[in-house]
mmCIF file of C-alpha atoms in Angstrom:
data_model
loop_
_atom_site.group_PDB
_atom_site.id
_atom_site.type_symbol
_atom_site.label_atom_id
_atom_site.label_comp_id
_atom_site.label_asym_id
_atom_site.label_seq_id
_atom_site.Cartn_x
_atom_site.Cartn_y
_atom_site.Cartn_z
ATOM 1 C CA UNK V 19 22.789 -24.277 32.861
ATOM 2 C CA UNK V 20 22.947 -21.127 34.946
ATOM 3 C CA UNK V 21 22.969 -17.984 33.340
ATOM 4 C CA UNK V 22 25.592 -15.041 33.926
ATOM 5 C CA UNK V 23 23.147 -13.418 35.587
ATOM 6 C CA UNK V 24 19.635 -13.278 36.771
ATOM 7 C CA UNK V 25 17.213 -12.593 34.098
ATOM 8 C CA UNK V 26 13.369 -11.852 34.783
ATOM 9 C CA UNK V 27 10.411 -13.858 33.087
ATOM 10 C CA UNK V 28 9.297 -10.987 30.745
ATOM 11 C CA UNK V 29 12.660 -11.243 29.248
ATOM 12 C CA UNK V 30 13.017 -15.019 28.347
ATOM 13 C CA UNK V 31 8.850 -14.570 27.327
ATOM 14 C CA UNK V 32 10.181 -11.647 24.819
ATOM 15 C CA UNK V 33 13.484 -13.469 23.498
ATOM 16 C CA UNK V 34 11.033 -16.588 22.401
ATOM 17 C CA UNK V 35 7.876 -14.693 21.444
ATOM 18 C CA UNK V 36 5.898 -16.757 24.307
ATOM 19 C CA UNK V 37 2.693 -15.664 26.608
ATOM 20 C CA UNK V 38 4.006 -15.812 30.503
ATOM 21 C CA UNK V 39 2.300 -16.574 33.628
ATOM 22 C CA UNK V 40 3.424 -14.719 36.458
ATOM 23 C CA UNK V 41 5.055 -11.486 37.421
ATOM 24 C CA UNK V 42 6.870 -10.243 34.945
ATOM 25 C CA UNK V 43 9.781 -9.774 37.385
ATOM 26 C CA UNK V 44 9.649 -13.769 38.242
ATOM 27 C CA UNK V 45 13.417 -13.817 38.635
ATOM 28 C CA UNK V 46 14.792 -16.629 36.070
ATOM 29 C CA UNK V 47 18.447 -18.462 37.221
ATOM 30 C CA UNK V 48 18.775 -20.851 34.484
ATOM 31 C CA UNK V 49 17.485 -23.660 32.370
ATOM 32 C CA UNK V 50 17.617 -27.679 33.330
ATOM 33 C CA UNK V 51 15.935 -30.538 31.950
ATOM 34 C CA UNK V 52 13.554 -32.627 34.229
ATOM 35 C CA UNK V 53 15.985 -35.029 36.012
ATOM 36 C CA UNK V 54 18.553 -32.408 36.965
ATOM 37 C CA UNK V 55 15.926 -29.469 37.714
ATOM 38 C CA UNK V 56 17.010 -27.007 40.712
ATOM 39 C CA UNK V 57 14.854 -23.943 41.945
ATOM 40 C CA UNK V 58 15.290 -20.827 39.361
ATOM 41 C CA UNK V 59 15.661 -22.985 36.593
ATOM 42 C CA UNK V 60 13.238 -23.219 33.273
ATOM 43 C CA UNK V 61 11.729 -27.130 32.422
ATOM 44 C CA UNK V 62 10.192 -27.474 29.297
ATOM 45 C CA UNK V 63 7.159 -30.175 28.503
ATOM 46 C CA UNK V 64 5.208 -30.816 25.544
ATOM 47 C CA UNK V 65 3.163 -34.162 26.299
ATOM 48 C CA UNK V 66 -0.125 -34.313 28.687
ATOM 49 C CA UNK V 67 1.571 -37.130 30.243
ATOM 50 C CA UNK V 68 4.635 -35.690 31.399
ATOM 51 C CA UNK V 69 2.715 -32.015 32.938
ATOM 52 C CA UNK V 70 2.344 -32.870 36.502
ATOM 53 C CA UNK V 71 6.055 -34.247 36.433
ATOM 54 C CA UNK V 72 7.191 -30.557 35.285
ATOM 55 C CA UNK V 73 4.439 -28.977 36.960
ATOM 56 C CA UNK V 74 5.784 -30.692 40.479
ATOM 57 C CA UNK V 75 9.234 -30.543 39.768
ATOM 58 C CA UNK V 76 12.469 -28.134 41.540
ATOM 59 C CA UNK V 77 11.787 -26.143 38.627
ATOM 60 C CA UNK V 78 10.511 -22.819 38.973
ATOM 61 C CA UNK V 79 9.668 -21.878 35.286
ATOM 62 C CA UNK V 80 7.456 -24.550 33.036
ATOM 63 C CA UNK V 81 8.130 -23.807 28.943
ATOM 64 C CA UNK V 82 5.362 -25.868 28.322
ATOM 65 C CA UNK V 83 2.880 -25.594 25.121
ATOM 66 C CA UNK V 84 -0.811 -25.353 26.784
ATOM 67 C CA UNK V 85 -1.444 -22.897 29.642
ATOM 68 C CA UNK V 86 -2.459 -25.010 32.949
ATOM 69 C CA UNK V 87 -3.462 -23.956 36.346
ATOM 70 C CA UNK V 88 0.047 -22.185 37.752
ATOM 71 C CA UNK V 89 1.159 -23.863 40.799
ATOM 72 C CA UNK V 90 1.771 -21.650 43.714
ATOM 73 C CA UNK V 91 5.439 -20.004 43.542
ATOM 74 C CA UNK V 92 5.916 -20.838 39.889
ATOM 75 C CA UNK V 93 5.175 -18.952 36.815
ATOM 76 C CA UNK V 94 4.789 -20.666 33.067
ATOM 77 C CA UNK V 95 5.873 -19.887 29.692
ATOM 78 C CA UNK V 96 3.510 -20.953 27.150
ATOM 79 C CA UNK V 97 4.746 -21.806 23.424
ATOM 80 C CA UNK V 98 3.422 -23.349 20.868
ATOM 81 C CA UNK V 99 6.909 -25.623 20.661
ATOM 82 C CA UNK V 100 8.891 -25.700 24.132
ATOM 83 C CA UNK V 101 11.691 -28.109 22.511
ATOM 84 C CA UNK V 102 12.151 -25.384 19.973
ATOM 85 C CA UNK V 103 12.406 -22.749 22.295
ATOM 86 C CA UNK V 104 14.004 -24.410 24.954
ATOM 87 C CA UNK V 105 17.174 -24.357 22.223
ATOM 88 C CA UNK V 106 16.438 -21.309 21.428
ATOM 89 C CA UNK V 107 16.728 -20.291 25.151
ATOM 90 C CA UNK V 108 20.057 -22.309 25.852
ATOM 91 C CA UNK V 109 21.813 -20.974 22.764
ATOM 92 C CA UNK V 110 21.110 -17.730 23.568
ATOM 93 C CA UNK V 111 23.133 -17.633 26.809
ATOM 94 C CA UNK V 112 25.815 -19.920 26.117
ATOM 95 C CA UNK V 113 27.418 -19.374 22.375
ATOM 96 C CA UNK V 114 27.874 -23.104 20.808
ATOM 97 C CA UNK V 115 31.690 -23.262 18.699
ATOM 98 C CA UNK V 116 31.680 -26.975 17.512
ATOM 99 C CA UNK V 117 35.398 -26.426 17.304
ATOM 100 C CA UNK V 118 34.519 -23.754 14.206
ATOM 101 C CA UNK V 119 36.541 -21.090 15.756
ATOM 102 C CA UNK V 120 39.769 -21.389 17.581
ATOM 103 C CA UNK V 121 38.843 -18.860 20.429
ATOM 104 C CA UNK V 122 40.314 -21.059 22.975
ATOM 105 C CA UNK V 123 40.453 -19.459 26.711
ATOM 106 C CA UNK V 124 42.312 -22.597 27.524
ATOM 107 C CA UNK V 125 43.710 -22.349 31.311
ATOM 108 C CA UNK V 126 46.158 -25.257 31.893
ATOM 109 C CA UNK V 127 48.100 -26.203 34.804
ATOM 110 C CA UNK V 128 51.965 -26.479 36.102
ATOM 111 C CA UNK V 129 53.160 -30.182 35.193
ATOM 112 C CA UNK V 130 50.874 -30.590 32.421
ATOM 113 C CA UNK V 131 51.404 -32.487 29.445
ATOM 114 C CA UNK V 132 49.254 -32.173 26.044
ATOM 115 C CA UNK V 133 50.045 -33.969 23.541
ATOM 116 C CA UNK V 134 50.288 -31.968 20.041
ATOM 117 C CA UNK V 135 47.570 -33.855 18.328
ATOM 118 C CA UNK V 136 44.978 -33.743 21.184
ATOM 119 C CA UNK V 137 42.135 -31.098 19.916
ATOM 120 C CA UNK V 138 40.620 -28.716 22.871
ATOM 121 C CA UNK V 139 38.066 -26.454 22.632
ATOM 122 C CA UNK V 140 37.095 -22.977 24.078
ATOM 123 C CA UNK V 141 37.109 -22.294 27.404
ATOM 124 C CA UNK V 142 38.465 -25.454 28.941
ATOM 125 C CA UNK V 143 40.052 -26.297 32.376
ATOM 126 C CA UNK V 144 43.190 -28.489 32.618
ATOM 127 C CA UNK V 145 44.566 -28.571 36.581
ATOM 128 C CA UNK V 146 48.236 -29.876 37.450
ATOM 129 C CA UNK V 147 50.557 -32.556 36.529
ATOM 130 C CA UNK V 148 47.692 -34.098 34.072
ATOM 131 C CA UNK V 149 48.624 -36.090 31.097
ATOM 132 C CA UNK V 150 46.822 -35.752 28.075
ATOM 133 C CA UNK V 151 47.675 -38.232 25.673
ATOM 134 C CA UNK V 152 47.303 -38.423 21.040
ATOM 135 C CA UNK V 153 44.334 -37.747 19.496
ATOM 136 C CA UNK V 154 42.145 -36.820 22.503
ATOM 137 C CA UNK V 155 39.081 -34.342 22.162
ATOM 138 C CA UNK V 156 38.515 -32.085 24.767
ATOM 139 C CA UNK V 157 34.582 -30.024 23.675
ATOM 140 C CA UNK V 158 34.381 -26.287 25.065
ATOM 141 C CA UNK V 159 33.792 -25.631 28.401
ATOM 142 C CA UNK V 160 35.132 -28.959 29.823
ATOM 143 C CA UNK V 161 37.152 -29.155 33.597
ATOM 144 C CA UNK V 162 39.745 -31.856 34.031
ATOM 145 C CA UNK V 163 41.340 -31.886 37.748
ATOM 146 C CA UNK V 164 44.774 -32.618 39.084
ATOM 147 C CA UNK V 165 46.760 -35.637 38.337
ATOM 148 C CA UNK V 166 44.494 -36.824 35.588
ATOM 149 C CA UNK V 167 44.961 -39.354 32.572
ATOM 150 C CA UNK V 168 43.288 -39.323 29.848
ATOM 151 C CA UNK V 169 44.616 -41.954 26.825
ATOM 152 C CA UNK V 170 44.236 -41.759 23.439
ATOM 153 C CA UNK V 171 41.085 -41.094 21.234
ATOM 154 C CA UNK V 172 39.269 -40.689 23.841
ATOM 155 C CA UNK V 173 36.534 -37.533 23.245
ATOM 156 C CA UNK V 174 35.404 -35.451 25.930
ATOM 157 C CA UNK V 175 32.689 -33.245 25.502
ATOM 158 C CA UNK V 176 30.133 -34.611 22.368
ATOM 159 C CA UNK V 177 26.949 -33.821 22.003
ATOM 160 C CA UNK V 178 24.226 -35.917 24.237
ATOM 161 C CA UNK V 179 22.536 -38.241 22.117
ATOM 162 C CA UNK V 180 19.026 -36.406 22.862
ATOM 163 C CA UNK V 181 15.965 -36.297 19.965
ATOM 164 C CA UNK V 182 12.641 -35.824 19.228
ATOM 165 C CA UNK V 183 10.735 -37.011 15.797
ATOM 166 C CA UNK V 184 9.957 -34.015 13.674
ATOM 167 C CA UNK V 185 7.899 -34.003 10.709
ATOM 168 C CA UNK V 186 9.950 -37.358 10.086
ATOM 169 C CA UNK V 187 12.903 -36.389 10.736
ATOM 170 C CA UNK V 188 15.176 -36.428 14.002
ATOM 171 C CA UNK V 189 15.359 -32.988 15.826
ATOM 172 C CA UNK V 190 18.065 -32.705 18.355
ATOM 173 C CA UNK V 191 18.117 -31.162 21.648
ATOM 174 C CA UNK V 192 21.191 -29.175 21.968
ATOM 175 C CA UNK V 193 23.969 -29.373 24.257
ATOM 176 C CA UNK V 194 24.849 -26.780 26.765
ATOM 177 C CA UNK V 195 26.178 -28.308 29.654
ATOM 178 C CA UNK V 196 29.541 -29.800 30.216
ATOM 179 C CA UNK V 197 31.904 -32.364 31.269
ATOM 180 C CA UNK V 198 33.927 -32.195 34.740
ATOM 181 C CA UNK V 199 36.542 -34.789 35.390
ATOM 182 C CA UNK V 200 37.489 -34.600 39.134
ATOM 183 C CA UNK V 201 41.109 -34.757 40.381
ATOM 184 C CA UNK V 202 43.451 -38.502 40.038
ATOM 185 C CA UNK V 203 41.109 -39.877 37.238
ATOM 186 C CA UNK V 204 42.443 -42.038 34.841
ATOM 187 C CA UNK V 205 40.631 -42.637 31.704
ATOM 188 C CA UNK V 206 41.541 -45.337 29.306
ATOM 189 C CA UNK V 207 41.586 -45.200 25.288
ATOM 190 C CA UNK V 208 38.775 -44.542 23.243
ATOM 191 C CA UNK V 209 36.107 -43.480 25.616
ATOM 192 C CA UNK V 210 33.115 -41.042 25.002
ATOM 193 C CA UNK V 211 31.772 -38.731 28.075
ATOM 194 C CA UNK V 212 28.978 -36.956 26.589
ATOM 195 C CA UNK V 213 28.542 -33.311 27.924
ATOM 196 C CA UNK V 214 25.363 -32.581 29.674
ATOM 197 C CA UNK V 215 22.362 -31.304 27.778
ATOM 198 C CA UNK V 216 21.904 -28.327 30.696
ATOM 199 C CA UNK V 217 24.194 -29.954 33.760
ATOM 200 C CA UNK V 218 27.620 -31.010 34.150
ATOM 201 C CA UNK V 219 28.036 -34.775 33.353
ATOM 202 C CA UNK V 220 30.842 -35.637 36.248
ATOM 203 C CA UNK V 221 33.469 -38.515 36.961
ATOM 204 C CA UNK V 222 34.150 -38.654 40.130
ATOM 205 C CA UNK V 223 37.491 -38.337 42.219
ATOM 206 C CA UNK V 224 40.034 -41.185 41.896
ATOM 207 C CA UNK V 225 37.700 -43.534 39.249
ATOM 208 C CA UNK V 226 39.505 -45.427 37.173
ATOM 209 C CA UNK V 227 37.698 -45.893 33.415
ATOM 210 C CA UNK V 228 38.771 -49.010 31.264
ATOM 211 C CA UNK V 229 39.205 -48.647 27.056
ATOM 212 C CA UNK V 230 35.731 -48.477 25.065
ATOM 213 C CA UNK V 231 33.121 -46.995 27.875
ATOM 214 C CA UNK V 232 30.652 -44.601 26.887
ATOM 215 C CA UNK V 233 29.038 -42.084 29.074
ATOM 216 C CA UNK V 234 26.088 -40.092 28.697
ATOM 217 C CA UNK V 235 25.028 -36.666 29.357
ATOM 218 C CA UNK V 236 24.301 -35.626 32.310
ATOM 219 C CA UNK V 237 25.439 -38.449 34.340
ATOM 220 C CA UNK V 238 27.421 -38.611 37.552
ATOM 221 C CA UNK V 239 29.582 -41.140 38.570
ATOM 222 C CA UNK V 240 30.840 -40.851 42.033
ATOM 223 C CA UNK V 241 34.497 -41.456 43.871
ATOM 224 C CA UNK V 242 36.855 -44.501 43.044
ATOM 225 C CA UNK V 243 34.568 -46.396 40.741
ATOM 226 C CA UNK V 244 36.324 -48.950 38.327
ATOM 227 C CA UNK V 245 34.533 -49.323 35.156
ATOM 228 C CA UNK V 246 35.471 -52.372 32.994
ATOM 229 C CA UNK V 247 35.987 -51.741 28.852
ATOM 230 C CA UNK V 248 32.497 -51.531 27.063
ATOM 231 C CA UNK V 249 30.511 -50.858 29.482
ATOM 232 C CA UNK V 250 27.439 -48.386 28.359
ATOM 233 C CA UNK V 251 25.778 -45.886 30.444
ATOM 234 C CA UNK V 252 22.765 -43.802 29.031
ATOM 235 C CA UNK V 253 21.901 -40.012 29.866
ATOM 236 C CA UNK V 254 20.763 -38.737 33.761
ATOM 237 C CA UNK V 255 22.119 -41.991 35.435
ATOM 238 C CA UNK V 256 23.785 -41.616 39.064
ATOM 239 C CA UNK V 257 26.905 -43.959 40.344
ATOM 240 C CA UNK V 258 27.498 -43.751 43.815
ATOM 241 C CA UNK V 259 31.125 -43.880 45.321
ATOM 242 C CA UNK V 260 33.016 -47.461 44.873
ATOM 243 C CA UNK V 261 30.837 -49.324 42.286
ATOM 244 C CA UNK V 262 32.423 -51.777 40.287
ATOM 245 C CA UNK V 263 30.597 -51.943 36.476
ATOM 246 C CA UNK V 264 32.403 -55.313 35.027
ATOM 247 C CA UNK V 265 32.817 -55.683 31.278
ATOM 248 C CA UNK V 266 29.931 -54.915 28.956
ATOM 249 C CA UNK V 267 27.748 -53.651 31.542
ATOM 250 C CA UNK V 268 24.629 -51.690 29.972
ATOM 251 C CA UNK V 269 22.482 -48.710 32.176
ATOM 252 C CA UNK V 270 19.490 -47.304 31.020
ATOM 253 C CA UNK V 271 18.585 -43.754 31.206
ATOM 254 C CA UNK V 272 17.710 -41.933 34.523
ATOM 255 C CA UNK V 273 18.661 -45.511 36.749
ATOM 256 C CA UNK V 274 20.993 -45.305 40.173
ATOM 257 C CA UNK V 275 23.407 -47.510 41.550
ATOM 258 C CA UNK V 276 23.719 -47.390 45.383
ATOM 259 C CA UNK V 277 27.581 -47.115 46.770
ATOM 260 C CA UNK V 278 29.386 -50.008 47.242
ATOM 261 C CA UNK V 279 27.751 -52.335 44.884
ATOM 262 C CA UNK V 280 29.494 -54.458 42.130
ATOM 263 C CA UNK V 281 27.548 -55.362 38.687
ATOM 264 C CA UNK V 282 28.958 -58.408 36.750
ATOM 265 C CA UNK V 283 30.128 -58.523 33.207
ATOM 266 C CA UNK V 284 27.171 -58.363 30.711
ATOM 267 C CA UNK V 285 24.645 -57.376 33.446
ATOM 268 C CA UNK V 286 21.654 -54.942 32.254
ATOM 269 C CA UNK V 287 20.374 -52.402 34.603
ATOM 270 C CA UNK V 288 16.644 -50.726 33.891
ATOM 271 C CA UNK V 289 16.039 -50.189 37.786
ATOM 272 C CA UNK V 290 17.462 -48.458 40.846
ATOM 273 C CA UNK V 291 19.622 -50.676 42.528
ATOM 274 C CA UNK V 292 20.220 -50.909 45.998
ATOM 275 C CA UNK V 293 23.980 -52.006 47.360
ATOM 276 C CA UNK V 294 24.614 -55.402 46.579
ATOM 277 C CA UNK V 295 25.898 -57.850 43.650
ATOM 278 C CA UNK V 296 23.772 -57.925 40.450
ATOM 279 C CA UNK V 297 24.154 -59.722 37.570
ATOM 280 C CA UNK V 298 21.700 -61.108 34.418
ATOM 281 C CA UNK V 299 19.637 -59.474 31.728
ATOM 282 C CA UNK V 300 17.558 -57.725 34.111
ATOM 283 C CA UNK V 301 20.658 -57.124 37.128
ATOM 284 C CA UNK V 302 19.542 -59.748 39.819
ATOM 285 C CA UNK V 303 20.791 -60.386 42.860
ATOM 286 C CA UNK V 304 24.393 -62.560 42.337
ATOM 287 C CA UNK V 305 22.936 -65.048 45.198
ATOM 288 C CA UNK V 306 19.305 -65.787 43.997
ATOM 289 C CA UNK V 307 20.956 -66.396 40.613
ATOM 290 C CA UNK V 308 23.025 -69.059 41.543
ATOM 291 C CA UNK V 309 20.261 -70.211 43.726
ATOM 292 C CA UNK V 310 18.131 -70.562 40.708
ATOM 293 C CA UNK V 311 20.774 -71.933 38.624
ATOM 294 C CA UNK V 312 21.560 -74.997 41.092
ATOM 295 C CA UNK V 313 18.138 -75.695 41.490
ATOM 296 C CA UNK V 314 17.757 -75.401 37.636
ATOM 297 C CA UNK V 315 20.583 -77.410 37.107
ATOM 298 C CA UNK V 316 19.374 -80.605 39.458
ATOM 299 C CA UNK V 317 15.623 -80.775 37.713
ATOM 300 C CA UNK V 318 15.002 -84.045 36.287
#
């Protein structure tokens, strides 16, 4: 999430009551979390084991909850509870609705069609000759492109399914990115595209989604993928241009898939894949497996 404009360190220290590191000019663009993190932006940490990650990242600005040796460049903000205050941070530059007021800001294009029972939140992009059929959900601050489709029941926009464990309880981390759906999509019915927690979570140019496919936040799927109904993809994955996910398909969080590459029905994927054919519990490559399945099949 970029802010409206640049704030300086002393100010985000002050809004969340936190000791800072730094000049207190240290010019402050924005807020990410760690797999999307761009010069400027804020990171927060709060485990030992994730520091050096932070501490080494894009980022410029570490929230995190034990002052460490500053790297070089950087500045830190040190809370007692970074999670907390990373919220605290996010919802103080970008105002959350949950569809509780009807402020709208809705800019829709020539050609258009929106069904009367589709719901659409504040501040929402539709482009030109875009069809948006019953019952379809469209959270604040979405962008939908030219030529789109977008069938029934499908939501746009929910919150990313992000948590931490809180005196027993689950604590959520909330959502102020967005969803961007790029020019001749079609999306089929009831499909989920989580917004991103900080980032845009994007569908690229010309892909084609099946019925049933859930997306999560922050993750980018590239040009003229076809995605097959069911198919689950967690938070911070990336989908290069022209991959084929076949039915059922499952993606674990923070995992790419190189261009080009096709993964079968029911495949799981908890690695970066390079191009190629995958398929199995743990994605293999399509020729070893039937490899190992003829040679399985001929033991005696």
């Amino acid at each position: 999430m970029r802010f409206h404009s640049p704030q300086k360190l002393k100010t985000i220290a002050d809004l969340i009551g936190s000791k800072f590191v730094g000049s207190e000019d240290f010019e402050v663009l924005g807020t990410n979390e760690i797999h999307m993190v761009k010069p400027g932006d804020i990171v927060f940490v709060n485990h030992p084991k994730y520091y050096d990650k932070a501490l080494n990242s894009a980022a410029t600005i570490i929230l995190i909850d034990k002052e460490v040796d500053c790297p070089e460049g950087k500045a830190l903000l040190v809370s007692d509870d970074p999670f907390r205050d990373f919220n605290k941070i996010n919802t103080h530059f970008t105002r959350i609705y949950n569809f509780t007021e009807e402020l709208h800001d809705v800019e829709i294009g020539e050609g258009t069609k929106v069904h009367r029972t589709a719901v659409i939140g504040n501040n929402v992009v539709i482009g030109k000759n875009t069809l948006i059929f019953p019952n379809v959900v469209i959270g604040d601050r979405t962008v939908i492109g030219d030529n789109v489709v977008i069938q029934s029941n499908t939501v746009l926009g929910g919150d990313a399914f992000y948590y931490r464990k809180l005196n027993g309880n689950f604590d959520r981390l909330i959502s102020v990115g967005n969803v961007v759906i790029e020019n001749n999509v079609e999306i089929g019915n009831g499909c989920t595209i989580d917004r991103g927690v900080t980032d845009s979570t994007v569908i690229g140019e010309g892909s084609v989604l099946d019925n049933q496919i859930q997306v999560g936040h922050d993750t980018v799927i590239g040009k003229k993928c076809l995605i097959a109904s069911q198919v689950g993809i967690a938070g911070c994955c990336v989908i290069g241009d022209e991959v084929t996910l076949w039915g059922q398909v499952g993606i674990a969080s923070g995992n790419k898939i190189e261009s080009g590459s096709v993964i079968l029905g029911k495949t799981g994927v908890n690695r970066d894949l390079e191009k190629g054919t995958y398929i199995g519990m743990f994605a293999e490559d399509f020729k070893t497996y039937l490899k190992k399945e003829v040679k399985l099949r001929n033991l005696k």
